[in-house]
Amino acid sequence: MSATLRLDLDAPDSIDLTLACLRAGGLAAIATETVYGLAADAADGAAVARIFEAKGRPRFNPLIAHVATLTQARTFARFDPVAVRLAERFWPGPLTMVLPKADDAPIHPIALGGLPTIALRAPQGAMAEVLARFHGALVAPSANRSGRVSPTTADHVLRTLDGRIDLVLDGGPAAHGLESTIVRVEADALVLLRPGTVTEAELRDATGLPLRRRAPGEAIDAPGQLLSHYAPHGRVRLDAEAPRPGEYWIGFGEGGRAPPAAASGAIDLSPGGDLREAAAALFAALSLFDAPNIDRIAVASIPETGLGEAINDRLRRAAADR
Ligand code: TXA
Ligand code: MG
């Protein structure tokens, strides 16, 4: 298998080469402000199928369609006034909306996993520069093998996908480092399908609507939300007060103190205890300790406020039984 071409976003022809790859039905991993996405032309069924193949996804989970603008998004879904307000407030940015699909949306059905709805977002970063010149939408899951840690740098992408995809467009480390917040927009409420960088308070603020969680037992309609996800090789222990001998330690807010002596290796998500910084560092930390010789990882407790909810959601999945 041949190696994946790596393009620096600042190199003169990088966007042209990426567009040529996508137009030819290729797979390109592209930097966004959340995590790197594995992109293909949404209208090209064979290209979309290659995404599932490259990721080794167990099922055809529906994918997020990435668009350049709200105007373009309206050709894919029916927007009510709340959805318009959310798009105007948060796009381009880390918010994905699940909306009723438009009848003639130019997207291949395999990308939607048979659902009558579509997940849409307008991203920032290198992906936005590509979309500005692409004729349609790009579907893009996170650019990692299924169930593994989401990539926040081009190197992380290549760790699990080198040779399985055509190129990676390197836009540097992802600014947020956590996937987008996913909401389903209903007549009188928002349903939070995946916590993320845009917080609950921001969503309530923008719409004045209550935010509801999926009720326990309610069908999982973000099918990618499997409990075990983002898993490194080793077992993950959460809410730890301190590492036990031999554990690798992911700390939080330790103020630059020396790492606990019992730890075999240690990293602090944010020495100053800043949740934004911790979110951006989370997947890089899990990826750093995702190695065959590391079988135990312990993580300090992270406050459940603001972005902490999204961080803890990812950590619980990384720690779940598999
Ligand atoms: O930040 C992000 O959202 C990144 C970047 C690349 O944009 N993408 C991402 O994609 O995280 P992925 O495929 O790893 O996660 C998409 C989630 C999955 O859990 C999927 O089940 C859900 O979105 N989803 C997609 N379409 C849906 C739909 N119509 N209804 C409900 N959930 C949907
Ligand atoms: Mg993913």
XYZ file of C-alpha atoms and ligand atoms in Angstrom:
356
model
C 0.000 0.000 0.000
C 1.384 3.425 -0.901
C 1.917 6.120 1.697
C -0.431 9.042 2.140
C 0.592 12.357 0.555
C 1.108 15.055 3.163
C 0.386 18.645 2.154
C 1.200 21.750 4.141
C -1.718 24.193 4.045
C 0.744 27.049 3.430
C 2.276 25.391 0.356
C 1.116 27.156 -2.834
C -0.845 24.339 -4.511
C -2.166 22.538 -1.444
C -5.823 23.556 -1.880
C -5.736 22.840 -5.647
C -4.304 19.370 -5.057
C -6.867 18.641 -2.351
C -9.723 19.735 -4.635
C -8.396 17.568 -7.469
C -8.233 14.578 -5.127
C -11.811 15.087 -3.897
C -13.198 15.664 -7.405
C -11.615 12.404 -8.512
C -13.438 10.520 -5.750
C -10.456 10.447 -3.398
C -10.223 10.648 0.394
C -8.525 13.642 2.000
C -7.993 14.153 5.724
C -8.398 17.874 6.310
C -7.812 20.063 9.365
C -10.835 21.758 10.939
C -11.127 23.816 14.129
C -12.510 20.776 16.012
C -10.603 17.672 14.876
C -9.241 16.464 11.524
C -12.020 15.196 9.227
C -11.755 12.442 6.620
C -13.465 14.109 3.671
C -15.081 12.852 0.484
C -17.497 14.331 -2.059
C -20.941 13.879 -0.448
C -22.595 13.241 -3.813
C -20.185 10.450 -4.823
C -21.429 7.137 -3.379
C -18.231 5.227 -4.148
C -16.085 7.866 -2.478
C -18.344 7.868 0.608
C -18.165 4.078 0.776
C -14.360 4.341 0.801
C -14.619 6.393 4.010
C -16.307 3.507 5.834
C -13.737 1.115 4.404
C -10.752 3.265 5.397
C -12.088 3.820 8.925
C -13.115 0.205 9.389
C -16.524 1.418 10.620
C -18.661 -1.495 11.763
C -21.783 -0.021 10.225
C -22.742 2.747 7.868
C -23.103 5.415 10.543
C -24.500 8.623 9.100
C -21.892 11.283 8.408
C -21.846 15.025 8.952
C -22.156 17.030 5.725
C -19.821 20.041 5.759
C -20.835 23.122 3.810
C -19.381 26.571 3.155
C -22.398 28.715 4.017
C -25.942 28.764 5.372
C -27.173 29.442 1.845
C -25.558 26.245 0.623
C -26.835 24.357 3.675
C -30.414 25.247 2.733
C -30.149 23.058 -0.384
C -29.583 20.067 1.936
C -32.101 20.574 4.752
C -35.249 22.374 5.789
C -34.298 25.198 8.157
C -36.851 26.587 10.609
C -36.255 30.015 12.221
C -34.451 28.488 15.221
C -32.069 26.616 12.950
C -31.388 29.801 11.002
C -30.649 31.669 14.228
C -28.237 28.967 15.378
C -26.437 28.949 12.022
C -26.124 32.728 12.033
C -24.757 32.708 15.558
C -22.355 29.749 15.443
C -21.335 29.184 11.791
C -18.698 28.834 10.673
C -17.890 26.993 13.866
C -18.180 23.894 16.030
C -21.968 23.332 15.950
C -23.656 20.513 14.005
C -27.422 20.624 13.490
C -29.587 17.596 12.728
C -32.452 18.729 10.493
C -35.055 17.221 8.142
C -33.352 16.423 4.862
C -34.498 18.396 1.797
C -36.131 16.188 -0.822
C -33.585 16.760 -3.561
C -30.500 17.206 -1.360
C -27.383 16.536 -3.459
C -26.020 13.859 -1.126
C -25.664 10.125 -1.652
C -28.015 8.044 0.580
C -25.131 5.916 1.874
C -23.849 9.028 3.679
C -27.106 9.314 5.648
C -27.387 5.758 6.920
C -31.011 5.575 5.799
C -32.171 8.410 8.086
C -34.679 11.074 6.936
C -32.534 13.689 8.673
C -29.144 15.177 7.850
C -26.372 16.489 10.111
C -24.876 19.748 8.812
C -22.114 22.081 9.812
C -20.019 24.896 8.338
C -16.487 24.414 9.695
C -13.503 26.704 10.152
C -9.880 26.040 9.287
C -8.400 24.343 6.226
C -11.699 22.551 5.503
C -13.415 25.954 5.087
C -10.801 26.999 2.534
C -11.395 23.807 0.554
C -15.191 24.149 0.783
C -15.075 27.724 -0.493
C -13.940 26.323 -3.844
C -15.702 22.927 -3.863
C -18.955 22.581 -5.791
C -20.876 20.587 -3.172
C -20.765 19.320 0.387
C -18.006 17.229 1.923
C -18.950 14.435 4.260
C -16.327 13.934 6.925
C -16.168 11.809 10.052
C -13.179 12.232 12.312
C -10.036 11.012 10.506
C -9.223 7.987 12.651
C -9.809 4.243 12.511
C -13.214 3.439 14.004
C -13.399 3.546 17.796
C -9.964 5.138 18.185
C -8.967 8.565 19.417
C -9.992 11.507 17.189
C -6.971 13.188 15.594
C -5.987 16.766 16.363
C -2.824 16.847 14.212
C -1.738 15.450 10.832
C 0.594 13.046 12.635
C -2.334 11.587 14.596
C -4.202 11.032 11.340
C -1.276 9.171 9.813
C -0.897 6.972 12.880
C -4.043 5.036 12.001
C -4.795 5.928 8.365
C -1.423 6.139 6.564
C -1.745 4.292 3.247
C -5.532 3.978 3.595
C -6.321 7.499 2.389
C -4.979 9.659 -0.430
C -3.736 12.735 1.367
C -3.690 14.759 4.544
C -3.962 18.553 4.435
C -1.957 19.725 7.440
C -3.398 22.877 8.992
C -1.513 22.538 12.290
C -3.020 21.454 15.621
C -6.830 21.742 15.833
C -7.859 24.859 17.749
C -10.578 23.224 19.892
C -9.485 19.582 19.872
C -12.992 18.201 20.564
C -15.647 17.320 18.009
C -18.535 19.664 17.348
C -21.610 19.883 19.561
C -24.537 18.058 17.891
C -28.119 19.242 18.435
C -31.384 18.161 16.928
C -33.635 21.156 16.398
C -37.273 20.515 17.319
C -40.273 22.864 17.335
C -39.990 23.869 20.993
C -36.719 22.406 22.212
C -33.174 21.479 21.320
C -32.045 17.916 21.884
C -28.381 17.549 22.765
C -27.066 14.493 20.889
C -23.369 15.082 21.606
C -21.867 17.646 23.981
C -19.007 19.597 22.444
C -17.248 22.929 22.179
C -20.435 24.992 21.989
C -21.858 24.695 25.492
C -25.419 24.211 26.715
C -25.514 27.711 28.134
C -24.506 29.195 24.774
C -27.250 27.232 23.006
C -29.924 28.293 25.497
C -28.704 31.856 25.236
C -28.922 31.921 21.459
C -32.424 30.422 21.222
C -34.200 30.899 24.549
C -35.225 27.255 24.216
C -34.830 24.489 26.796
C -32.190 21.878 26.090
C -33.243 18.306 26.516
C -31.035 15.214 26.741
C -31.976 12.098 24.903
C -34.213 10.279 27.414
C -32.766 6.991 28.698
C -34.132 4.235 26.476
C -34.985 6.656 23.684
C -33.601 5.262 20.428
C -29.991 6.194 19.856
C -30.354 8.482 16.911
C -26.750 9.538 16.782
C -25.741 5.974 15.944
C -22.058 6.816 16.221
C -22.581 7.430 19.920
C -21.498 3.956 20.979
C -20.492 3.770 24.591
C -16.999 2.448 23.904
C -15.271 4.996 21.714
C -12.064 7.010 21.610
C -10.399 4.028 23.205
C -6.617 3.800 23.584
C -5.052 0.320 23.846
C -4.800 0.423 27.626
C -7.585 0.471 30.228
C -8.586 3.899 31.449
C -9.412 4.666 35.126
C -11.342 7.893 35.727
C -11.690 10.348 38.621
C -8.386 9.159 40.063
C -6.888 11.046 42.981
C -3.384 9.924 42.118
C -1.703 7.382 39.851
C -1.031 3.896 41.153
C 2.430 2.456 40.484
C 2.827 1.673 36.794
C -0.098 3.774 35.623
C 0.283 6.548 33.063
C -1.201 9.745 34.434
C -3.391 12.350 32.756
C -3.629 15.197 35.251
C -5.541 18.459 35.361
C -4.733 21.759 37.033
C -1.539 20.689 38.789
C 0.007 24.129 38.503
C 3.287 22.978 36.973
C 4.212 20.755 39.953
C 6.396 17.708 39.199
C 4.349 14.722 37.989
C 3.408 12.133 40.663
C 6.350 9.777 41.229
C 4.268 6.585 40.971
C 3.363 7.359 37.347
C 5.242 5.693 34.513
C 4.527 8.758 32.403
C 2.492 11.880 32.970
C 0.892 14.789 31.181
C -1.209 17.663 32.518
C -4.166 18.685 30.320
C -3.975 22.209 31.684
C -1.575 23.115 34.510
C -3.670 26.233 35.214
C -6.945 24.262 35.325
C -8.418 25.863 32.187
C -11.140 23.701 30.583
C -10.680 25.162 27.098
C -6.994 24.323 27.154
C -7.788 20.859 28.546
C -10.304 20.147 25.771
C -7.752 21.059 23.120
C -5.162 18.782 24.743
C -7.408 15.784 25.527
C -7.153 13.679 22.366
C -3.453 14.435 22.004
C -2.951 13.089 25.548
C -4.991 9.930 24.912
C -3.134 9.458 21.652
C 0.251 9.933 23.349
C -0.563 7.065 25.735
C -2.213 4.922 23.051
C 0.598 2.398 22.628
C 0.809 -1.407 22.809
C 3.140 -1.276 25.834
C 0.831 0.973 27.901
C -1.937 -0.996 29.566
C -3.095 1.269 32.383
C -3.970 4.968 32.235
C -5.421 6.976 35.125
C -7.128 10.331 34.698
C -7.676 13.046 37.298
C -11.226 14.227 37.827
C -12.379 17.079 35.599
C -15.123 19.465 36.780
C -18.487 18.806 35.072
C -19.097 22.487 34.262
C -19.077 24.207 30.844
C -16.709 22.396 28.493
C -16.053 19.854 31.251
C -19.225 18.041 30.231
C -17.893 17.356 26.732
C -14.471 16.370 28.092
C -16.017 13.921 30.593
C -18.302 12.488 27.889
C -15.227 11.571 25.798
C -13.361 10.247 28.838
C -16.262 7.984 29.874
C -16.341 6.505 26.378
C -12.578 5.999 26.388
C -12.930 4.165 29.728
C -16.010 2.061 28.849
C -15.872 -1.739 28.754
C -15.195 -3.066 25.311
O -16.259 18.137 14.809
C -16.819 17.244 14.194
O -18.056 17.080 14.234
C -15.958 16.329 13.306
C -15.342 17.204 12.238
C -14.537 16.427 11.233
O -16.346 17.935 11.587
N -16.702 15.258 12.754
C -17.156 14.197 13.492
O -17.793 13.217 12.746
O -16.988 14.101 14.679
P -18.122 11.758 13.315
O -18.606 10.970 12.132
O -16.948 11.215 14.038
O -19.334 11.982 14.256
C -20.588 12.363 13.707
C -21.712 11.987 14.620
C -21.905 10.493 14.730
O -22.106 10.164 16.097
C -23.166 10.246 13.917
O -23.884 9.142 14.366
C -23.917 11.544 14.134
O -22.922 12.522 14.080
N -24.893 11.820 13.066
C -24.670 12.004 11.766
N -25.825 12.184 11.088
C -26.816 12.128 12.001
C -28.245 12.245 11.942
N -28.901 12.456 10.814
N -28.935 12.138 13.104
C -28.293 11.937 14.270
N -26.949 11.805 14.379
C -26.225 11.904 13.270
Mg -15.477 10.105 15.359
